[in-house]
Amino acid sequence: MTGATIWLTGLPSAGKTTIAYALADRLRGEGHRVEVLDGDEIRTFLSAGLGFSREDRDTNVQRIGFVAELLASNGVKTLVPVIAPYADSREAVRTRHQAAGTAYLEVHVATPVDVCSARDVKGLYAKQAAGEISGLTGVDDPYESPQAPDLRIESQHQTVAESADALHALLTERGLA
């Protein structure tokens, strides 16, 4: 089967990871080899010691992009729910995939910051509001929205299943599902 990297970018609590795991379950059920490179897990293991400066965020994204391309080039559907706030970092990952001839799709989970803040899955928005943390992407640190993603999901207007279905439809359309 053909591998591919499906990068889900968006603000914290946008729904990236939830959508990725829903799609992963469906793809596995169809017989695909699937891995989810969760941003939090990657920071614990592959990128331990990195902070949240622009340079460290770029290093983190490039490491994840390398692993994703390696998996995808070996027939694995690699779902990457990672904020990746900077357009140039994401573009470098896309370029790596193109150079290797590996399929790469960028999905913008375009959930507005007020919805993400209300969800606040990890309590980050509350900590930022209380002055306990700074550098929160989309609040007091930049997030550069993709200008031309392969798919834009507005998770506040649909269920997780509907979001996963839209992403599955894109994979099918591109001959990857």
Short mmCIF file of C-alpha atoms in Angstrom, two decimals:
data_model
loop_
_atom_site.label_atom_id
_atom_site.label_comp_id
_atom_site.label_asym_id
_atom_site.label_seq_id
_atom_site.Cartn_x
_atom_site.Cartn_y
_atom_site.Cartn_z
CA MET A 1 0.00 0.00 0.00
CA THR A 2 1.05 3.56 -0.62
CA GLY A 3 2.30 5.56 2.33
CA ALA A 4 1.66 9.23 2.92
CA THR A 5 2.18 11.90 5.51
CA ILE A 6 -0.97 13.70 6.59
CA TRP A 7 0.04 16.74 8.64
CA LEU A 8 -2.76 18.25 10.75
CA THR A 9 -1.80 21.77 11.80
CA GLY A 10 -3.80 24.15 13.96
CA LEU A 11 -3.98 25.84 17.34
CA PRO A 12 -3.78 24.00 20.68
CA SER A 13 -7.15 22.27 21.39
CA ALA A 14 -8.24 22.64 17.75
CA GLY A 15 -9.01 18.91 17.51
CA LYS A 16 -5.96 17.74 15.53
CA THR A 17 -5.14 14.69 17.63
CA THR A 18 -8.75 13.61 18.10
CA ILE A 19 -9.35 13.73 14.34
CA ALA A 20 -6.06 11.93 13.64
CA TYR A 21 -6.91 9.02 15.95
CA ALA A 22 -10.44 8.74 14.50
CA LEU A 23 -9.00 8.56 10.99
CA ALA A 24 -6.27 6.13 12.11
CA ASP A 25 -8.90 3.73 13.45
CA ARG A 26 -10.81 3.85 10.18
CA LEU A 27 -7.69 3.35 8.05
CA ARG A 28 -6.53 0.42 10.19
CA GLY A 29 -9.97 -1.11 9.80
CA GLU A 30 -9.46 -0.92 6.03
CA GLY A 31 -6.13 -2.74 6.31
CA HIS A 32 -3.72 0.20 6.10
CA ARG A 33 -0.53 0.45 8.11
CA VAL A 34 -0.92 3.59 10.20
CA GLU A 35 1.11 5.54 12.74
CA VAL A 36 0.15 8.69 14.63
CA LEU A 37 3.07 10.96 15.52
CA ASP A 38 1.43 12.87 18.35
CA GLY A 39 3.15 16.18 19.08
CA ASP A 40 3.05 15.71 22.86
CA GLU A 41 4.56 12.22 22.67
CA ILE A 42 7.25 13.39 20.24
CA ARG A 43 8.24 16.20 22.62
CA THR A 44 8.57 13.66 25.44
CA PHE A 45 10.79 11.25 23.52
CA LEU A 46 12.27 12.46 20.22
CA SER A 47 12.50 16.14 21.07
CA ALA A 48 13.08 16.03 24.83
CA GLY A 49 15.02 19.08 25.94
CA LEU A 50 13.67 21.40 23.27
CA GLY A 51 11.85 24.50 24.40
CA PHE A 52 9.36 26.67 22.57
CA SER A 53 11.62 29.26 20.93
CA ARG A 54 11.20 29.65 17.19
CA GLU A 55 14.45 27.74 16.63
CA ASP A 56 13.40 24.87 18.92
CA ARG A 57 9.94 24.69 17.35
CA ASP A 58 11.55 24.52 13.90
CA THR A 59 13.93 21.76 15.05
CA ASN A 60 11.00 19.82 16.48
CA VAL A 61 9.01 20.10 13.24
CA GLN A 62 12.01 19.05 11.13
CA ARG A 63 12.61 15.99 13.34
CA ILE A 64 8.97 14.98 13.09
CA GLY A 65 9.01 15.62 9.34
CA PHE A 66 12.04 13.36 8.93
CA VAL A 67 10.41 10.49 10.84
CA ALA A 68 7.09 11.00 9.03
CA GLU A 69 8.76 10.85 5.61
CA LEU A 70 10.72 7.75 6.62
CA LEU A 71 7.54 5.96 7.68
CA ALA A 72 5.49 7.19 4.70
CA SER A 73 8.18 6.17 2.21
CA ASN A 74 7.87 2.67 3.65
CA GLY A 75 4.13 2.36 3.06
CA VAL A 76 2.78 3.75 6.32
CA LYS A 77 -0.03 6.30 6.48
CA THR A 78 1.57 8.72 8.94
CA LEU A 79 -0.80 11.10 10.69
CA VAL A 80 0.94 14.07 12.28
CA PRO A 81 -1.25 16.18 14.60
CA VAL A 82 1.33 18.85 15.42
CA ILE A 83 0.81 22.62 15.73
CA ALA A 84 3.83 23.51 13.56
CA PRO A 85 3.08 27.24 13.83
CA TYR A 86 5.48 28.53 11.18
CA ALA A 87 4.75 28.29 7.46
CA ASP A 88 8.43 28.00 6.50
CA SER A 89 8.91 24.98 8.80
CA ARG A 90 5.90 23.23 7.29
CA GLU A 91 7.09 24.10 3.78
CA ALA A 92 10.51 22.57 4.52
CA VAL A 93 8.78 19.32 5.52
CA ARG A 94 6.68 19.39 2.32
CA THR A 95 9.85 19.98 0.27
CA ARG A 96 11.59 17.00 1.94
CA HIS A 97 8.64 14.80 1.01
CA GLN A 98 8.53 16.10 -2.58
CA ALA A 99 12.26 15.49 -3.02
CA ALA A 100 11.77 11.89 -1.89
CA GLY A 101 8.64 11.42 -4.02
CA THR A 102 6.54 10.79 -0.91
CA ALA A 103 2.92 11.92 -0.68
CA TYR A 104 2.32 14.78 1.73
CA LEU A 105 -0.98 16.44 2.61
CA GLU A 106 -1.37 19.51 4.78
CA VAL A 107 -4.64 19.76 6.68
CA HIS A 108 -5.52 22.95 8.53
CA VAL A 109 -7.77 22.27 11.50
CA ALA A 110 -8.99 25.86 11.44
CA THR A 111 -10.70 26.11 14.80
CA PRO A 112 -10.95 29.73 16.05
CA VAL A 113 -8.93 30.63 19.14
CA ASP A 114 -12.08 31.38 21.18
CA VAL A 115 -13.39 27.84 20.54
CA CYS A 116 -9.97 26.34 21.34
CA SER A 117 -9.83 28.39 24.54
CA ALA A 118 -13.27 27.13 25.58
CA ARG A 119 -12.20 23.52 24.93
CA ASP A 120 -8.81 24.06 26.64
CA VAL A 121 -8.06 20.33 26.65
CA LYS A 122 -4.72 20.72 28.47
CA GLY A 123 -5.51 23.85 30.48
CA LEU A 124 -3.00 25.91 28.50
CA TYR A 125 -5.30 28.83 27.78
CA ALA A 126 -6.24 29.10 31.48
CA LYS A 127 -2.55 29.01 32.47
CA GLN A 128 -1.73 31.69 29.90
CA ALA A 129 -4.62 33.88 31.10
CA ALA A 130 -3.41 33.47 34.68
CA GLY A 131 0.12 34.52 33.69
CA GLU A 132 1.57 31.08 34.51
CA ILE A 133 2.87 30.50 30.98
CA SER A 134 3.72 32.62 27.97
CA GLY A 135 4.39 31.80 24.35
CA LEU A 136 1.03 30.11 23.74
CA THR A 137 0.58 29.63 20.03
CA GLY A 138 -2.19 31.79 18.65
CA VAL A 139 -2.45 33.91 21.80
CA ASP A 140 0.91 35.51 22.60
CA ASP A 141 3.02 33.60 20.08
CA PRO A 142 2.38 33.57 16.33
CA TYR A 143 0.51 30.96 14.34
CA GLU A 144 0.84 31.28 10.58
CA SER A 145 -2.26 29.71 9.05
CA PRO A 146 -1.70 27.71 5.87
CA GLN A 147 -2.63 29.78 2.84
CA ALA A 148 -3.43 26.82 0.57
CA PRO A 149 -3.85 23.63 2.62
CA ASP A 150 -4.97 20.45 0.90
CA LEU A 151 -7.98 20.50 3.24
CA ARG A 152 -9.36 22.97 5.76
CA ILE A 153 -11.46 21.51 8.58
CA GLU A 154 -13.59 23.80 10.74
CA SER A 155 -14.06 21.42 13.64
CA GLN A 156 -16.43 23.74 15.47
CA HIS A 157 -19.03 23.11 12.74
CA GLN A 158 -18.85 19.31 12.51
CA THR A 159 -18.39 16.19 14.58
CA VAL A 160 -15.09 14.34 14.90
CA ALA A 161 -16.50 11.60 12.65
CA GLU A 162 -17.47 14.17 10.00
CA SER A 163 -13.99 15.70 10.15
CA ALA A 164 -12.37 12.26 9.80
CA ASP A 165 -14.75 11.48 6.91
CA ALA A 166 -13.72 14.67 5.10
CA LEU A 167 -10.06 13.75 5.50
CA HIS A 168 -10.73 10.17 4.36
CA ALA A 169 -12.51 11.54 1.28
CA LEU A 170 -9.42 13.62 0.45
CA LEU A 171 -7.19 10.54 0.79
CA THR A 172 -9.55 8.60 -1.49
CA GLU A 173 -9.61 11.44 -4.03
CA ARG A 174 -5.80 11.48 -4.09
CA GLY A 175 -5.58 7.67 -4.45
CA LEU A 176 -4.15 7.21 -0.96
CA ALA A 177 -7.01 5.35 0.79
#
